Short mmCIF file of C-alpha atoms in Angstrom, two decimals:
data_model
loop_
_atom_site.label_atom_id
_atom_site.label_comp_id
_atom_site.label_asym_id
_atom_site.label_seq_id
_atom_site.Cartn_x
_atom_site.Cartn_y
_atom_site.Cartn_z
CA MET A 76 79.20 225.76 117.93
CA SER A 77 82.19 225.51 120.63
CA ALA A 78 85.60 225.73 119.65
CA LEU A 79 87.75 222.72 119.95
CA PRO A 80 89.78 222.16 122.96
CA ASP A 81 93.34 223.09 122.75
CA ARG A 82 94.87 219.85 123.00
CA ASN A 83 92.72 218.23 120.66
CA PRO A 84 94.39 218.06 117.40
CA ARG A 85 92.52 218.96 114.06
CA LEU A 86 91.89 216.02 111.85
CA PRO A 87 93.62 216.18 108.57
CA GLU A 88 91.42 216.73 105.15
CA HIS A 89 90.59 213.44 103.22
CA ILE A 90 91.44 211.16 106.30
CA ASN A 91 88.86 208.61 104.90
CA HIS A 92 89.83 208.82 101.11
CA SER A 93 91.43 205.43 100.11
CA ALA A 94 94.59 205.22 97.82
CA ASN A 95 92.93 202.28 96.18
CA HIS A 96 90.52 202.26 93.28
CA PRO A 97 86.95 201.45 94.45
CA LEU A 98 86.76 198.81 91.58
CA GLY A 99 89.56 197.23 93.15
CA GLU A 100 88.00 197.18 96.53
CA PHE A 101 84.81 195.88 94.93
CA PHE A 102 86.26 192.63 93.38
CA LYS A 103 88.22 191.96 96.39
CA LEU A 104 85.00 191.60 98.34
CA LEU A 105 83.25 189.76 95.16
CA LEU A 106 85.93 187.35 95.33
CA ALA A 107 85.89 186.79 99.25
CA VAL A 108 82.14 185.98 99.00
CA VAL A 109 82.54 183.93 95.98
CA LEU A 110 85.14 181.92 97.71
CA ALA A 111 83.00 181.81 100.92
CA LEU A 112 79.97 180.59 98.94
CA THR A 113 81.94 178.05 97.30
CA ALA A 114 83.39 176.66 100.54
CA LEU A 115 79.90 176.51 101.88
CA ALA A 116 78.86 174.48 99.03
CA PHE A 117 81.37 172.02 99.17
CA ALA A 118 80.45 171.73 102.88
CA ILE A 119 77.06 171.11 102.30
CA SER A 120 78.20 168.59 99.57
CA LEU A 121 80.18 166.41 102.07
CA LEU A 122 77.42 166.62 104.60
CA ALA A 123 75.02 165.46 101.83
CA GLN A 124 77.24 162.69 101.00
CA TRP A 125 77.49 161.77 104.88
CA LEU A 126 73.65 161.91 105.08
CA ALA A 127 72.78 160.22 101.95
CA PRO A 128 73.04 156.48 103.24
CA TYR A 129 70.29 157.01 105.65
CA VAL A 130 67.75 158.12 103.31
CA PRO A 131 65.22 155.29 103.05
CA PHE A 132 65.76 153.41 100.02
CA ARG A 133 62.25 153.79 98.85
CA TRP A 134 62.67 157.51 98.74
CA GLU A 135 65.62 156.68 96.43
CA ALA A 136 63.68 154.38 94.40
CA SER A 137 61.11 156.89 93.78
CA ALA A 138 63.69 159.12 92.11
CA ALA A 139 64.66 156.43 89.84
CA PHE A 140 62.65 158.29 86.98
CA ILE A 141 65.73 160.52 86.54
CA VAL A 142 67.60 157.48 85.50
CA ASP A 143 65.23 156.26 83.32
CA ASP A 144 65.23 159.43 81.39
CA ALA A 145 69.06 159.95 81.33
CA VAL A 146 69.42 156.33 80.13
CA GLU A 147 67.17 156.55 77.08
CA GLN A 148 68.50 159.70 76.00
CA GLU A 149 72.08 158.45 76.23
CA PHE A 150 71.55 154.88 74.69
CA GLY A 151 68.15 154.90 73.29
CA LYS A 152 65.74 152.13 73.68
CA PRO A 153 66.96 148.57 74.52
CA ALA A 154 68.58 146.93 71.37
CA PHE A 155 68.86 143.46 72.79
CA ASP A 156 66.36 140.47 72.88
CA PRO A 157 64.57 139.32 75.98
CA ALA A 158 66.83 136.20 76.16
CA GLN A 159 69.89 138.36 76.46
CA GLN A 160 68.26 140.53 79.18
CA GLN A 161 66.93 137.46 80.90
CA ALA A 162 70.39 135.97 80.98
CA LEU A 163 72.07 138.76 82.46
CA ALA A 164 69.36 139.25 85.05
CA GLU A 165 69.66 135.63 85.98
CA LEU A 166 73.51 135.91 86.66
CA GLY A 167 72.55 139.12 88.63
CA ARG A 168 70.17 137.28 90.65
CA ARG A 169 72.51 134.26 91.56
CA LEU A 170 75.08 137.19 92.44
CA LEU A 171 72.88 138.81 94.68
CA LEU A 172 72.12 135.48 96.80
CA ALA A 173 75.99 135.07 97.18
CA ASP A 174 76.45 138.75 98.17
CA ARG A 175 73.66 138.04 100.70
CA ALA A 176 75.69 134.87 102.10
CA VAL A 177 78.88 137.01 102.25
CA ALA A 178 77.23 139.52 104.42
CA ALA A 179 75.50 137.00 106.78
CA LYS A 180 78.85 135.50 107.33
CA GLY A 181 80.75 138.78 107.90
CA GLY A 182 77.88 140.34 109.95
CA ARG A 183 77.82 143.13 107.23
CA SER A 184 74.69 145.19 107.16
CA GLU A 185 75.47 147.80 104.73
CA GLY A 186 72.54 147.99 102.10
CA MET A 187 71.13 144.47 103.22
CA ASP A 188 67.43 146.52 103.78
CA ILE A 189 67.68 146.83 99.88
CA PRO A 190 65.26 143.86 98.46
CA ASP A 191 66.58 141.75 95.82
CA ASP A 192 63.79 142.19 93.79
CA ALA A 193 64.56 145.98 93.51
CA PHE A 194 67.59 145.15 91.52
CA THR A 195 67.41 145.55 87.70
CA PHE A 196 70.12 144.34 85.21
CA GLN A 197 69.63 145.84 82.08
CA LEU A 198 71.80 145.52 78.63
CA VAL A 199 72.29 148.82 76.57
CA GLU A 200 73.77 149.60 73.34
CA SER A 201 77.13 151.50 73.19
CA ASP A 202 80.26 151.72 71.71
CA ALA A 203 81.88 152.29 75.05
CA ALA A 204 82.75 149.19 77.44
CA ASN A 205 81.09 150.35 80.61
CA ALA A 206 78.83 149.52 83.52
CA PHE A 207 77.19 151.73 85.91
CA ALA A 208 74.85 151.53 89.07
CA SER A 209 72.22 154.01 89.51
CA LEU A 210 69.54 155.37 91.67
CA GLY A 211 66.90 152.72 92.68
CA ALA A 212 69.35 149.65 92.43
CA HIS A 213 69.25 149.89 88.59
CA ILE A 214 72.46 148.28 87.11
CA PHE A 215 73.37 149.09 83.25
CA VAL A 216 75.89 146.89 81.18
CA THR A 217 76.79 147.90 77.69
CA GLY A 218 77.00 145.17 74.93
CA SER A 219 80.63 146.52 74.19
CA LEU A 220 81.66 145.32 77.81
CA ILE A 221 79.83 141.86 77.28
CA GLY A 222 81.47 141.47 74.00
CA SER A 223 84.96 142.36 75.41
CA VAL A 224 85.14 139.35 78.11
CA SER A 225 85.57 135.84 77.34
CA SER A 226 84.09 134.36 80.56
CA GLU A 227 81.04 134.54 83.26
CA ASN A 228 83.65 134.97 85.93
CA ALA A 229 84.79 138.14 84.26
CA LEU A 230 81.27 139.66 83.70
CA ALA A 231 80.30 138.43 87.45
CA MET A 232 83.05 140.57 88.44
CA VAL A 233 81.53 143.55 86.89
CA LEU A 234 77.97 142.90 87.92
CA ALA A 235 79.12 141.96 91.70
CA HIS A 236 81.11 145.23 91.67
CA GLU A 237 77.76 147.03 90.67
CA ILE A 238 75.98 145.44 93.14
CA ALA A 239 78.12 146.42 96.01
CA HIS A 240 78.00 150.11 95.04
CA VAL A 241 74.18 149.85 95.48
CA ARG A 242 74.73 148.16 98.62
CA TYR A 243 77.05 150.93 99.82
CA ARG A 244 74.41 153.32 98.81
CA HIS A 245 77.13 154.89 96.57
CA PRO A 246 74.78 156.13 93.90
CA ILE A 247 72.59 158.34 95.96
CA ARG A 248 75.76 159.50 97.94
CA ALA A 249 77.21 160.68 94.57
CA SER A 250 74.08 162.19 93.12
CA SER A 251 73.27 163.75 96.00
CA SER A 252 76.79 165.50 96.03
CA ALA A 253 76.51 166.38 92.49
CA LEU A 254 72.98 167.75 93.21
CA VAL A 255 73.87 170.13 95.98
CA LEU A 256 76.83 171.56 94.35
CA GLN A 257 74.63 172.26 90.97
CA VAL A 258 72.23 174.00 93.36
CA ALA A 259 74.98 175.90 95.16
CA MET A 260 76.56 177.09 91.53
CA SER A 261 73.11 177.91 90.36
CA ALA A 262 72.57 180.24 93.22
CA ILE A 263 76.17 181.67 92.62
CA LEU A 264 76.33 182.08 88.81
CA ASP A 265 72.62 182.32 88.00
CA ASP A 266 71.80 181.84 84.35
CA ALA A 267 74.87 179.57 83.25
CA SER A 268 74.51 177.19 86.41
CA GLN A 269 70.87 176.99 85.92
CA ALA A 270 71.43 175.49 82.60
CA MET A 271 73.75 172.83 84.03
CA LEU A 272 71.20 172.32 86.82
CA GLU A 273 68.48 171.40 84.15
CA GLY A 274 71.16 169.35 82.45
CA LEU A 275 71.78 167.33 85.42
CA LEU A 276 68.06 166.79 86.31
CA SER A 277 66.84 165.76 82.83
CA GLY A 278 69.10 163.82 80.47
CA THR A 279 72.63 162.75 79.89
CA GLY A 280 73.94 165.65 82.49
CA TYR A 281 73.09 163.06 85.21
CA LEU A 282 75.16 160.29 83.88
CA THR A 283 78.12 162.65 83.39
CA ALA A 284 77.82 164.32 87.02
CA MET A 285 77.29 161.09 88.86
CA SER A 286 80.98 159.38 89.35
CA PHE A 287 82.11 157.45 92.44
CA SER A 288 85.54 158.39 94.42
CA ARG A 289 88.52 156.09 94.44
CA LYS A 290 87.77 154.96 98.02
CA MET A 291 84.19 153.82 96.63
CA GLU A 292 85.83 151.84 93.86
CA LEU A 293 87.97 149.96 96.13
CA GLU A 294 85.19 149.17 98.57
CA ALA A 295 82.98 147.94 95.67
CA ASP A 296 85.76 145.80 94.35
CA GLU A 297 86.58 144.21 97.67
CA ARG A 298 83.27 143.32 98.28
CA ALA A 299 82.89 142.11 94.63
CA LEU A 300 85.61 139.78 95.21
CA ASP A 301 84.09 138.16 98.44
CA THR A 302 80.85 137.47 96.30
CA LEU A 303 83.08 135.86 93.57
CA ILE A 304 84.80 133.43 96.32
CA GLN A 305 81.28 132.75 97.53
CA TYR A 306 79.92 131.99 94.16
CA TYR A 307 82.71 130.09 92.31
CA GLY A 308 84.97 129.45 95.29
CA HIS A 309 87.91 131.52 93.69
CA SER A 310 88.30 135.06 91.96
CA TYR A 311 90.32 133.60 89.31
CA GLY A 312 89.17 135.21 85.91
CA ALA A 313 87.79 138.30 87.63
CA ASP A 314 90.68 140.73 86.17
CA GLU A 315 90.06 140.20 82.44
CA PHE A 316 87.91 143.31 81.90
CA PHE A 317 90.17 145.38 83.81
CA ARG A 318 93.41 144.08 81.84
CA ASN A 319 91.70 145.11 78.91
CA ILE A 320 91.27 148.54 80.27
CA ALA A 321 94.88 148.79 80.95
CA HIS A 322 95.72 147.69 77.88
CA GLU A 323 93.48 149.55 75.39
CA THR A 324 92.86 152.93 76.90
CA GLY A 325 93.41 154.61 73.84
CA ASP A 326 90.54 153.11 72.35
CA SER A 327 87.36 155.13 72.46
CA ARG A 328 85.48 151.93 73.67
CA TRP A 329 87.14 152.15 76.92
CA LEU A 330 87.62 155.68 77.39
CA GLU A 331 84.30 156.50 79.23
CA PHE A 332 85.12 153.73 81.63
CA THR A 333 88.47 155.13 82.37
CA GLN A 334 86.92 158.38 82.93
CA THR A 335 84.31 157.42 85.73
CA HIS A 336 86.45 154.70 87.30
CA PRO A 337 89.90 155.86 88.15
CA ASN A 338 93.31 153.96 89.02
CA THR A 339 92.99 150.75 87.02
CA GLU A 340 96.35 149.34 87.76
CA ARG A 341 95.86 149.81 91.69
CA ARG A 342 92.23 147.97 91.31
CA LEU A 343 94.27 145.33 89.34
CA GLN A 344 96.57 145.02 92.09
CA VAL A 345 94.00 144.34 94.77
CA ILE A 346 92.08 141.52 92.39
CA GLU A 347 95.61 139.92 91.98
CA GLN A 348 96.17 139.62 95.65
CA ARG A 349 92.92 138.20 96.60
CA THR A 350 93.06 135.64 93.44
CA ARG A 351 96.51 134.32 94.62
CA GLU A 352 94.70 133.88 98.05
CA THR A 353 92.39 131.42 96.43
CA VAL A 354 94.66 130.28 93.57
CA PRO A 355 98.02 130.29 94.61
CA ASP A 356 99.31 128.33 91.49
CA PRO A 357 97.79 129.71 88.24
CA SER A 358 99.10 126.39 86.20
CA SER A 359 96.38 124.35 88.41
CA ALA A 360 93.79 127.11 88.31
CA PRO A 361 90.06 125.93 87.89
CA PRO A 362 88.35 126.35 84.49
CA LEU A 363 86.47 129.21 83.87
CA VAL A 364 82.73 129.17 83.39
CA PRO A 365 81.60 130.29 79.78
CA LEU A 366 79.48 133.05 79.01
CA PRO A 367 75.65 132.04 78.94
CA PRO A 368 74.92 131.40 75.13
CA PRO A 369 72.67 134.27 74.89
CA LEU A 370 75.62 136.61 76.07
CA ARG A 371 78.30 135.41 73.84
CA LEU A 372 78.33 138.83 71.73
CA SER A 373 80.88 139.70 69.29
CA PRO A 374 83.49 142.16 70.37
CA GLU A 375 82.40 144.85 67.66
CA ARG A 376 79.00 145.17 69.54
#
């Protein structure tokens, strides 16, 4: 081997030796990888939400078995008689017609490709006052919610709100986002997240994972108010259920709703503002429509 040139300095010993402990370097690299994968998962989740409304409704409806399984595990078999189920469905059908009329007037196209006969309205037994729309245009209302309102107008606001969620394709957007995140977490955390993913796909984990954003809730409220004004000529009485939530959030019957439907006070402000447009003077407000006889449930249910 030839000698080094005179002007070429000799490298000091241990030049590649790091002063940091190898484990420290490893954990820094691991943290960087986890953060990068997490950021990628959230980016894919946002993309899934954006693409979800373009999924044909028939594809969404074919996945509705997830809802049926989750609801049965959470609430059990339907505990209400056919007359009660029919009364709820009939009110829902009338509101669907009003919603279509509003959409036609305003030139709206969101969700109007979903046929009205695809919607189902079902009463379920629960101590929590709640309602939710899910995949396949399935709308569920708990008996505790119906027992907490005193007029058809208040119940109609809840149903019209859930109809609006379906029209805007909010259930599939929320479901796809939750599913993508769970799949990504399963890839990152292996066994623990795999169990979470299985819980999402079968059982009550699906109902827990699916929640709507504040923007989605306000969009649904605005459309629901338009539907009520079309149907009743005003939105007076639409705020009853939400006022109950605001006043009774310490009650376990309301806890589930407040966890999945944020910012009740803001929503009340929107409802009150729209009501003043149709009923400027509360002293001359039109009478509220009583609940259909089969739906006059006691508050304890």
